[in-house]
Structure formats: C-alpha cells, structure tokens
Coordinates of C-alpha atoms in Angstrom, one line a residue:
M181 CA 98.3 19.4 2.1
A182 CA 99.6 20.4 -1.8
A183 CA 99.3 18.4 -4.7
A184 CA 103.2 17.9 -5.0
I185 CA 103.4 16.4 -2.0
V186 CA 100.6 14.5 -2.5
L187 CA 102.1 12.9 -5.8
C188 CA 105.7 12.8 -4.3
G189 CA 104.5 10.6 -1.6
L190 CA 102.9 8.4 -3.8
A191 CA 105.9 7.8 -6.3
C192 CA 107.5 4.2 -6.1
P193 CA 111.7 3.7 -6.0
A194 CA 111.3 1.4 -9.2
W195 CA 108.6 1.9 -11.7
A196 CA 108.7 -1.6 -13.3
D197 CA 108.2 -3.2 -9.9
P198 CA 105.2 -3.6 -8.7
L199 CA 103.4 -1.9 -12.1
G200 CA 105.3 -4.6 -14.6
D201 CA 104.0 -7.4 -12.3
A202 CA 100.8 -6.4 -12.4
V203 CA 101.3 -6.1 -16.6
L204 CA 102.9 -9.7 -16.5
R205 CA 100.0 -11.4 -14.5
A206 CA 97.4 -9.5 -17.1
L207 CA 99.3 -10.4 -20.3
A208 CA 99.9 -14.2 -18.9
R209 CA 95.8 -14.0 -18.9
H210 CA 94.7 -11.7 -21.4
P211 CA 92.4 -13.4 -24.0
E212 CA 93.4 -11.3 -27.0
V213 CA 97.3 -11.8 -26.0
R214 CA 96.9 -15.7 -26.1
L215 CA 94.9 -15.4 -29.7
A216 CA 97.9 -13.5 -31.2
E217 CA 100.3 -16.1 -29.7
V218 CA 98.1 -18.9 -31.3
E219 CA 97.9 -17.2 -34.6
V220 CA 102.1 -16.7 -34.7
S221 CA 102.0 -20.4 -33.9
Q222 CA 99.5 -21.1 -36.5
A223 CA 101.9 -18.4 -39.0
A224 CA 105.3 -20.7 -37.8
T225 CA 103.2 -23.9 -38.9
E226 CA 102.0 -23.0 -42.1
V227 CA 105.7 -22.1 -43.1
E228 CA 106.8 -25.7 -42.4
M229 CA 103.5 -26.9 -44.4
A230 CA 104.7 -24.3 -47.2
R231 CA 108.9 -25.7 -47.3
N232 CA 106.9 -29.3 -47.8
G233 CA 106.7 -27.9 -51.5
Y234 CA 110.2 -28.7 -51.5
L235 CA 110.2 -32.7 -50.9
P236 CA 108.2 -35.1 -53.2
A237 CA 105.3 -36.1 -53.8
L238 CA 103.0 -39.2 -53.5
N239 CA 99.9 -40.2 -55.3
A240 CA 98.2 -43.0 -54.7
S241 CA 95.1 -45.3 -55.8
S242 CA 93.7 -48.2 -55.5
G243 CA 90.4 -50.2 -56.7
P244 CA 89.1 -53.3 -57.7
A245 CA 88.9 -54.1 -61.3
A246 CA 87.0 -57.4 -63.1
A247 CA 90.4 -59.4 -63.0
G248 CA 92.0 -58.6 -59.4
L249 CA 93.2 -55.5 -57.8
G250 CA 94.4 -52.9 -59.0
Y251 CA 96.5 -49.5 -57.9
D252 CA 98.6 -46.5 -59.1
V253 CA 101.5 -45.4 -57.3
T254 CA 103.4 -42.1 -58.4
L255 CA 106.0 -40.2 -56.8
T256 CA 106.8 -36.8 -58.1
Q257 CA 109.5 -34.8 -57.6
T258 CA 109.8 -31.2 -58.6
L259 CA 113.1 -29.9 -60.2
M260 CA 112.0 -26.9 -61.5
D261 CA 108.8 -24.8 -60.7
W262 CA 110.5 -21.0 -61.4
G263 CA 110.4 -19.8 -57.9
E264 CA 106.7 -20.5 -57.4
T265 CA 107.6 -22.6 -53.8
A266 CA 110.7 -20.0 -52.8
G267 CA 107.2 -17.4 -53.6
Q268 CA 105.0 -19.8 -51.6
V269 CA 107.5 -20.0 -48.7
D270 CA 108.5 -15.9 -49.1
Q271 CA 104.7 -15.7 -48.3
R272 CA 104.6 -17.3 -45.2
R273 CA 107.9 -16.4 -43.9
A274 CA 106.2 -12.6 -44.0
L275 CA 103.2 -13.8 -42.5
L276 CA 104.7 -15.3 -39.9
A277 CA 106.5 -12.2 -39.3
R278 CA 103.7 -10.1 -39.2
Q279 CA 101.9 -12.3 -36.9
Q280 CA 104.8 -11.4 -34.5
A281 CA 105.0 -7.9 -35.0
N282 CA 101.0 -8.4 -34.3
L283 CA 101.6 -9.8 -31.3
E284 CA 104.0 -7.1 -29.8
V285 CA 100.9 -4.3 -31.2
V286 CA 98.2 -6.7 -28.8
R287 CA 100.6 -7.1 -26.1
D288 CA 101.5 -3.1 -25.7
D289 CA 97.8 -2.1 -26.0
A290 CA 97.2 -4.9 -23.5
A291 CA 99.7 -3.3 -21.1
L292 CA 98.7 0.1 -21.8
E293 CA 95.2 -0.7 -20.6
I294 CA 96.7 -1.9 -17.3
V295 CA 98.5 1.0 -17.2
E296 CA 96.1 3.7 -18.0
T297 CA 93.9 1.6 -14.8
W298 CA 96.7 1.6 -12.6
M299 CA 97.0 5.5 -13.3
D300 CA 93.0 5.6 -12.7
I301 CA 93.3 3.9 -9.3
A302 CA 96.7 6.1 -8.2
S303 CA 94.6 8.9 -9.3
G304 CA 91.5 8.6 -7.7
R305 CA 93.4 7.9 -4.3
A306 CA 95.2 11.2 -4.5
R307 CA 92.3 12.8 -5.2
L308 CA 90.3 11.6 -2.5
T309 CA 93.2 12.7 -0.2
V310 CA 93.3 15.9 -1.5
I311 CA 89.2 16.5 -1.1
D312 CA 89.5 14.8 2.5
D313 CA 92.3 17.8 3.3
Q314 CA 89.2 20.1 1.9
L315 CA 86.8 18.9 3.7
A316 CA 88.9 19.2 7.3
R317 CA 89.7 22.8 6.1
L318 CA 85.6 23.6 5.6
Q319 CA 85.0 21.8 9.1
E320 CA 87.2 24.0 10.7
L321 CA 85.5 26.9 9.0
A322 CA 82.3 25.6 10.3
D323 CA 83.6 25.5 13.5
M324 CA 84.5 29.0 13.5
A325 CA 81.5 30.3 11.8
Q326 CA 79.3 28.4 14.7
T327 CA 81.7 29.9 17.4
R328 CA 80.8 33.3 15.8
V329 CA 77.2 32.8 15.9
E330 CA 76.8 31.7 19.5
G331 CA 79.3 34.9 20.4
R332 CA 76.3 36.6 18.0
Y333 CA 79.4 38.1 16.1
S334 CA 77.5 36.5 12.7
D335 CA 73.9 35.2 12.1
Q336 CA 73.4 31.4 10.6
S337 CA 73.9 32.9 7.4
E338 CA 78.1 31.9 7.5
S339 CA 76.8 28.6 8.8
G340 CA 74.7 27.7 6.0
R341 CA 77.2 29.4 3.7
V342 CA 80.2 26.7 5.0
A343 CA 77.6 23.7 5.4
L344 CA 76.8 23.8 1.7
A345 CA 80.8 24.1 0.7
I346 CA 80.9 21.0 2.8
A347 CA 77.9 19.4 1.0
T348 CA 79.0 20.0 -2.4
A349 CA 82.9 18.8 -1.5
R350 CA 81.0 15.6 -0.3
G351 CA 78.8 15.1 -3.4
Q352 CA 82.7 15.4 -5.5
R353 CA 83.8 12.7 -3.0
A354 CA 81.3 10.3 -3.9
T355 CA 82.1 10.8 -7.3
I356 CA 85.3 10.5 -7.1
E357 CA 84.9 7.4 -5.0
G358 CA 82.5 5.6 -7.7
E359 CA 85.2 6.3 -10.3
L360 CA 87.8 4.6 -8.0
A361 CA 85.6 1.5 -7.6
E362 CA 85.0 0.9 -11.4
A363 CA 89.0 1.3 -11.5
L364 CA 89.2 -1.4 -8.9
D365 CA 86.8 -3.5 -10.3
R366 CA 88.8 -3.1 -13.9
Y367 CA 91.8 -4.1 -12.4
D368 CA 90.6 -6.8 -10.6
L369 CA 89.4 -8.4 -13.9
L370 CA 92.4 -7.7 -15.8
V371 CA 95.3 -8.6 -13.2
G372 CA 92.8 -11.1 -11.5
T373 CA 93.5 -9.6 -8.2
P374 CA 92.8 -7.0 -5.7
A375 CA 94.5 -3.7 -6.5
N376 CA 97.0 -3.6 -3.5
G377 CA 100.4 -1.6 -3.4
V378 CA 98.8 0.8 -6.4
S379 CA 101.0 3.9 -6.5
L380 CA 102.6 6.4 -9.0
P381 CA 105.8 5.1 -10.8
E382 CA 108.6 7.1 -11.2
A383 CA 108.5 9.1 -14.5
P384 CA 109.5 7.2 -17.4
T385 CA 111.7 8.6 -19.7
F386 CA 110.5 7.2 -23.1
M387 CA 109.9 10.7 -24.7
D388 CA 113.8 11.5 -23.7
S389 CA 114.8 8.6 -26.0
V390 CA 113.6 10.2 -29.3
R391 CA 113.8 14.0 -28.8
E392 CA 117.6 13.4 -30.3
E393 CA 117.4 14.3 -34.1
G394 CA 116.8 11.0 -36.4
A395 CA 115.9 8.9 -33.5
L396 CA 112.1 9.0 -33.9
E397 CA 112.4 8.3 -37.2
A398 CA 114.8 5.3 -36.2
A399 CA 112.3 4.5 -33.6
I400 CA 109.3 4.5 -36.4
A401 CA 111.1 2.3 -38.4
A402 CA 111.5 -0.3 -35.5
A403 CA 107.9 -0.2 -34.1
P404 CA 105.8 -3.1 -34.3
L405 CA 102.7 -1.3 -35.9
F406 CA 105.1 0.2 -39.0
R407 CA 106.8 -3.5 -39.4
K408 CA 103.4 -5.0 -39.3
A409 CA 102.4 -3.0 -42.1
S410 CA 105.5 -2.9 -43.9
L411 CA 105.5 -6.6 -44.0
G412 CA 102.2 -6.6 -46.3
V413 CA 104.7 -5.5 -49.0
D414 CA 106.5 -8.6 -48.4
I415 CA 103.7 -10.8 -48.7
A416 CA 103.0 -8.8 -51.7
D417 CA 106.5 -9.7 -53.2
G418 CA 106.3 -13.3 -52.6
G419 CA 103.1 -13.3 -54.0
V420 CA 104.7 -11.2 -57.3
R421 CA 106.7 -14.0 -57.7
E422 CA 104.2 -17.2 -57.0
A423 CA 101.9 -15.7 -59.7
R424 CA 104.9 -15.0 -62.6
A425 CA 106.1 -18.4 -61.8
A426 CA 102.5 -20.3 -62.6
R427 CA 102.8 -18.5 -66.2
F428 CA 105.5 -21.7 -66.5
P429 CA 104.8 -25.3 -66.7
R430 CA 107.2 -26.9 -64.1
L431 CA 109.7 -29.9 -64.7
N432 CA 109.0 -33.1 -62.4
L433 CA 110.9 -36.4 -62.1
E434 CA 108.4 -38.6 -62.1
G435 CA 108.5 -42.2 -60.6
S436 CA 105.0 -44.8 -61.1
L437 CA 104.7 -48.0 -60.2
Q438 CA 101.1 -49.5 -61.7
R439 CA 98.7 -52.6 -61.6
R440 CA 95.7 -51.9 -64.0
E441 CA 93.9 -54.6 -66.1
I442 CA 94.7 -54.7 -70.1
G443 CA 93.0 -57.4 -72.2
G444 CA 90.7 -58.8 -69.6
R445 CA 94.0 -59.6 -66.9
M446 CA 95.7 -57.4 -64.3
V447 CA 99.6 -56.5 -65.6
D448 CA 102.4 -54.8 -63.5
D449 CA 103.8 -51.6 -65.0
S450 CA 106.3 -49.1 -63.6
A451 CA 108.1 -46.0 -65.4
V452 CA 110.5 -43.0 -64.5
A453 CA 110.5 -39.9 -66.5
V454 CA 110.6 -36.2 -67.0
R455 CA 107.8 -34.4 -67.7
F456 CA 106.6 -30.8 -67.5
R457 CA 103.3 -30.5 -66.2
M458 CA 101.1 -27.1 -66.1
D459 CA 98.1 -26.1 -64.1
T460 CA 94.8 -25.2 -65.7
Q461 CA 94.7 -21.6 -67.3
Q462 CA 91.6 -20.6 -68.1
G463 CA 91.4 -17.5 -70.2
L464 CA 94.2 -14.7 -69.7
S465 CA 94.0 -15.2 -65.5
A466 CA 98.1 -16.6 -66.5
L467 CA 99.0 -12.9 -67.4
Q468 CA 96.5 -11.2 -65.4
R469 CA 97.6 -13.0 -61.9
P470 CA 101.1 -11.4 -62.0
K471 CA 99.3 -7.8 -62.5
L472 CA 96.9 -8.0 -59.7
A473 CA 100.3 -9.1 -57.7
M474 CA 101.8 -6.4 -58.3
Q475 CA 98.7 -3.8 -57.8
R476 CA 98.7 -5.3 -54.3
R477 CA 101.8 -4.8 -53.6
E478 CA 101.8 -1.3 -54.6
A479 CA 98.7 -0.8 -52.3
A480 CA 100.6 -2.4 -49.5
R481 CA 103.5 -0.2 -49.9
W482 CA 101.4 3.0 -49.6
E483 CA 99.6 1.6 -46.8
A484 CA 103.1 1.0 -44.7
E485 CA 104.1 4.7 -45.7
G486 CA 100.8 6.3 -44.3
V487 CA 100.8 4.1 -40.7
G488 CA 104.1 5.6 -40.5
R489 CA 103.4 9.1 -41.4
D490 CA 100.4 8.1 -38.5
L491 CA 102.5 7.1 -36.2
Q492 CA 104.9 9.9 -36.6
R493 CA 102.2 12.6 -36.2
L494 CA 100.6 11.2 -33.1
V495 CA 104.5 10.8 -31.4
E496 CA 105.0 14.2 -32.5
S497 CA 101.4 15.1 -30.8
L498 CA 102.2 13.1 -27.7
I499 CA 105.5 15.2 -27.2
R500 CA 104.3 18.8 -27.8
S501 CA 101.2 18.0 -25.7
D502 CA 104.0 16.9 -22.6
A503 CA 106.0 20.2 -23.1
A504 CA 102.2 21.6 -23.1
L505 CA 101.2 20.0 -19.7
A506 CA 104.7 20.8 -18.5
A507 CA 104.0 24.4 -18.7
R508 CA 100.9 24.4 -17.4
I509 CA 102.5 22.5 -14.1
A510 CA 104.6 25.2 -13.3
A511 CA 102.0 27.7 -13.4
L512 CA 99.7 25.4 -11.2
Q513 CA 102.8 24.7 -8.5
T514 CA 103.2 28.7 -8.2
Q515 CA 99.6 29.2 -7.5
V516 CA 99.1 26.6 -4.9
E517 CA 101.8 28.3 -3.3
Q518 CA 100.0 31.8 -3.5
A519 CA 96.7 29.9 -3.0
D520 CA 98.6 28.7 0.7
A521 CA 99.6 32.3 1.4
V522 CA 96.6 34.2 0.5
S523 CA 94.7 31.5 2.7
G524 CA 96.5 32.8 5.6
L525 CA 96.2 36.3 4.8
Y526 CA 92.5 35.7 4.6
Q527 CA 92.1 33.9 7.9
E528 CA 94.2 36.4 10.3
Q529 CA 92.0 39.4 8.4
F530 CA 88.8 36.9 9.3
I531 CA 90.0 37.3 12.8
V532 CA 90.0 41.1 13.0
G533 CA 86.7 41.4 11.1
R534 CA 88.1 42.6 8.1
R535 CA 87.1 39.3 6.1
D536 CA 83.8 37.6 5.8
I537 CA 83.3 33.2 5.7
Q538 CA 82.4 33.6 2.4
D539 CA 85.9 34.8 1.1
L540 CA 87.4 32.1 3.2
V541 CA 85.1 29.3 1.7
I542 CA 85.9 30.8 -2.2
M543 CA 89.6 31.1 -1.4
D544 CA 89.4 27.0 -0.4
T545 CA 87.5 25.7 -2.8
E546 CA 89.7 27.6 -5.1
R547 CA 93.1 26.2 -3.6
F548 CA 91.4 22.4 -3.9
E549 CA 90.6 22.9 -7.3
T550 CA 94.5 24.3 -8.3
E551 CA 95.4 20.7 -6.3
R552 CA 93.1 18.7 -8.1
Q553 CA 94.2 20.3 -11.5
L554 CA 97.7 19.2 -10.0
I555 CA 97.4 15.8 -9.5
D556 CA 95.4 15.5 -13.0
L557 CA 98.3 17.3 -14.9
N558 CA 101.1 15.0 -13.3
I559 CA 99.1 11.9 -13.7
E560 CA 98.5 12.8 -17.4
R561 CA 101.9 13.6 -18.4
L562 CA 103.2 10.2 -16.7
R563 CA 100.1 8.6 -19.0
L564 CA 101.8 10.6 -22.2
Q565 CA 104.9 8.7 -21.6
Y566 CA 103.5 5.4 -21.4
R567 CA 101.5 5.8 -25.0
V568 CA 104.2 7.2 -27.1
A569 CA 106.0 3.9 -25.5
A570 CA 103.4 1.6 -26.5
Q571 CA 102.9 3.6 -29.9
L572 CA 106.6 2.5 -30.4
G573 CA 107.0 -0.8 -29.4
L574 CA 108.6 -0.2 -25.9
L575 CA 105.9 -0.9 -23.5
T576 CA 106.0 -4.3 -22.9
R577 CA 109.9 -4.7 -23.0
A578 CA 110.9 -2.0 -21.1
M579 CA 108.4 -3.4 -18.5
A580 CA 109.1 -7.3 -18.6
G581 CA 112.4 -7.3 -19.8
D582 CA 113.7 -10.6 -20.2
Q583 CA 110.7 -12.4 -18.5
M584 CA 109.1 -11.6 -21.8
Q585 CA 109.7 -14.2 -24.8
M586 CA 109.1 -13.1 -28.1
P587 CA 108.4 -16.0 -30.9
V588 CA 111.7 -17.0 -33.0
E589 CA 111.2 -17.1 -36.5
T590 CA 111.3 -20.9 -38.4
P591 CA 114.2 -20.3 -40.1

C-alpha cells in the first residue's frame, strides 16, 4: 500500500473534531493553563484595588489615656494628585491585559502540545501499517526463496538474505511500537482519556491566511505573544506618569474627629481642612524615579520590537519549510509509483531467472523507506500549519470556537 493511500485512509472529515474535543479536554485540566487563568483573576482584582485610590481613605486609632479612652478618626479625600492614581490604575490595567495575552499564549502552547502528541500517534499507526505491508511482501519473498531451495534452484543463501531483511523490519516495527506506546501514554496524561479515534485531520489553511501582502504583519500585530511584549510599554507608561506625579504634593480634603487628653481631662475636637501632603523624599530620588521609569519604557519598547521581528522570522521560516516539503512530497510520490512499477518488473525477471532474491529485497527496502518518508513529510506539513497557528495565537480559537471563553478586562 502506498503511503499516500495510507494517509488518505486516516483522514477525517472535520479537522476540529475530534481533535478539537481532545484539545478542549486537555486545556480544562492543564495545570499551566489553570495557573494562567488564576493570574488573570488576580490581575483583575489588582485593577479594582488600584481604582480604590479614587475613594476616600479612613484612618482610625484608639487607646487609653490617663483621663479616659481617646480616639482619632480621619477621613481623607484626594482632590488633586497630579495623575498619580491614574498612573497606578493604568499600570494595573496594562498588567491585566498582559496576563490575558499570556493566557492566550499558554493555551496555544498547551494546544500545540496536544496536537503534536496526536500527530505522533497518527504517524506511528500509519508507519505500522506500512511496515506490516513490507513484512507481508518479505514473507512472500521468503516463501518463494524456500520453494526455490526445495526445488534445488538455489541454496540457502537466498532464504537467509530474506530472513535477515524480515528480522530488520521486525526490529524497526518494535521501535515504532515503543514510540507509539510512549505517545499514547503522553496523550492519556494530557487528555485524561485513552487515544480512541485518533486520525489525521484534514490539512488546515493557517498559512494561506498570511501569505497575502501585509497579512503576516497584521497577524503578528494581533498575536498574543507580540501583544504580551508590547503591553510592557503601556505598563512602563503608567509608571512614568506615576513617578512624575509623585514629585508634587497631593491636595487633600480632610475631616477628623478626635478625643484626646488636654490638661488632665479628655477633650473632643473636630476639624475639616484642605491640606497639601507629600511623601517623604530621600535625596534626589524624586527626580531620578521618572528617569528610571522612562528607561524601563524604552527597554520595553525595544523588547516588543525584538519579539515582533523574531515572530515574523519564525513564521516566514515555517512557510518556507512548507514549500520545501511540498516539493519533496511530490518527488517521493513519483518515486513510490516508479518503485511499484520496477518491483513488478523485478518479480517477473526473478521468475525467469534474470534476477536474484537480493535484487527483490533491495527494491522492497527502498520502497518501504520511500513510503515511510512520505508519511513523515505529510505529517510534518500538518505540524507546520499548527505551529504557525500557535505562534500567531490562532490555534485554540480555531479549534474551540465559541466554547473557549476569554477573560474580559475590567472596565
């Protein structure tokens, strides 16, 4: 059986099912995904806490005095902080957005891990089919060689040569079985269910969506990996505004109630006032903090640009690899067809004594290697499609669709 026939026989009508179902089940129990989800919730809580900076602050204290029990209660509402609270809120909102982008990155990495395992299983089973076909052909050659020995047309060397080829093929089969068992165990660990119904999906078209001019740049700009890096600039911007505002005193409206000891007796007092308050400044730190924040922003900008360039280079490399694999597959398909024709011709020549068993064994081995390479290359092309999707943040969304709910940023 030719490798192309094996691959077509393994194809399923809808590539997102059951592979998409397996990905969803795996993501629901993947520890790194769950951790990223908790980090998003944590970042959302930090946004709400930062927004509390716009609300009044209450300070209270109480304790015994010589003449009785005293207390001090102060309610402070900031009237002007020069944008310090807004800078803190912007920082937390950018951190939340970055955690959301990180969650998408983690999900796609985990989904790609499932897809790669799925491909390993499908590849192992397809290779077992091909090597079983080879063993069947070699057994036919062994029977022919034994018949020739019994008819005194040849000696035991022909049977020995075929037996050696069979033993080699069985060793290769044992290796494939071991790799397949490892992939099955990995699948069971990731998904939590046995790998029933694993088949090769139809080829997705993620690469086609970025081949047009400007499409790749737009996809990279929207990719979670790039957004995660670029949001570092927004975080640093909030830090710059916060550091600049911290140089100036805040204008507060303060109201206080006190009960304190004066002249040996407890006196009640209250006051409402507008005051300037400023945090303690040590040395030139008030001037150096904005400079440090701007340096961090510049570093974040260059980091984001580097991530974008690396992402573009990686995706373009995967696209070029896909084109090279397509050319190799076409050549191997022609090679398989020629091997089928030559194998039939060799068998006819063997029957009339113009070929020996060694020629048939060599031809069959070459045919098997071509079929095996054809399987590997076809599956590798599928892997490239999914790797491109994972890099651009498209994999989980395409597989899960509306079933995958992304966290919504706190307004």
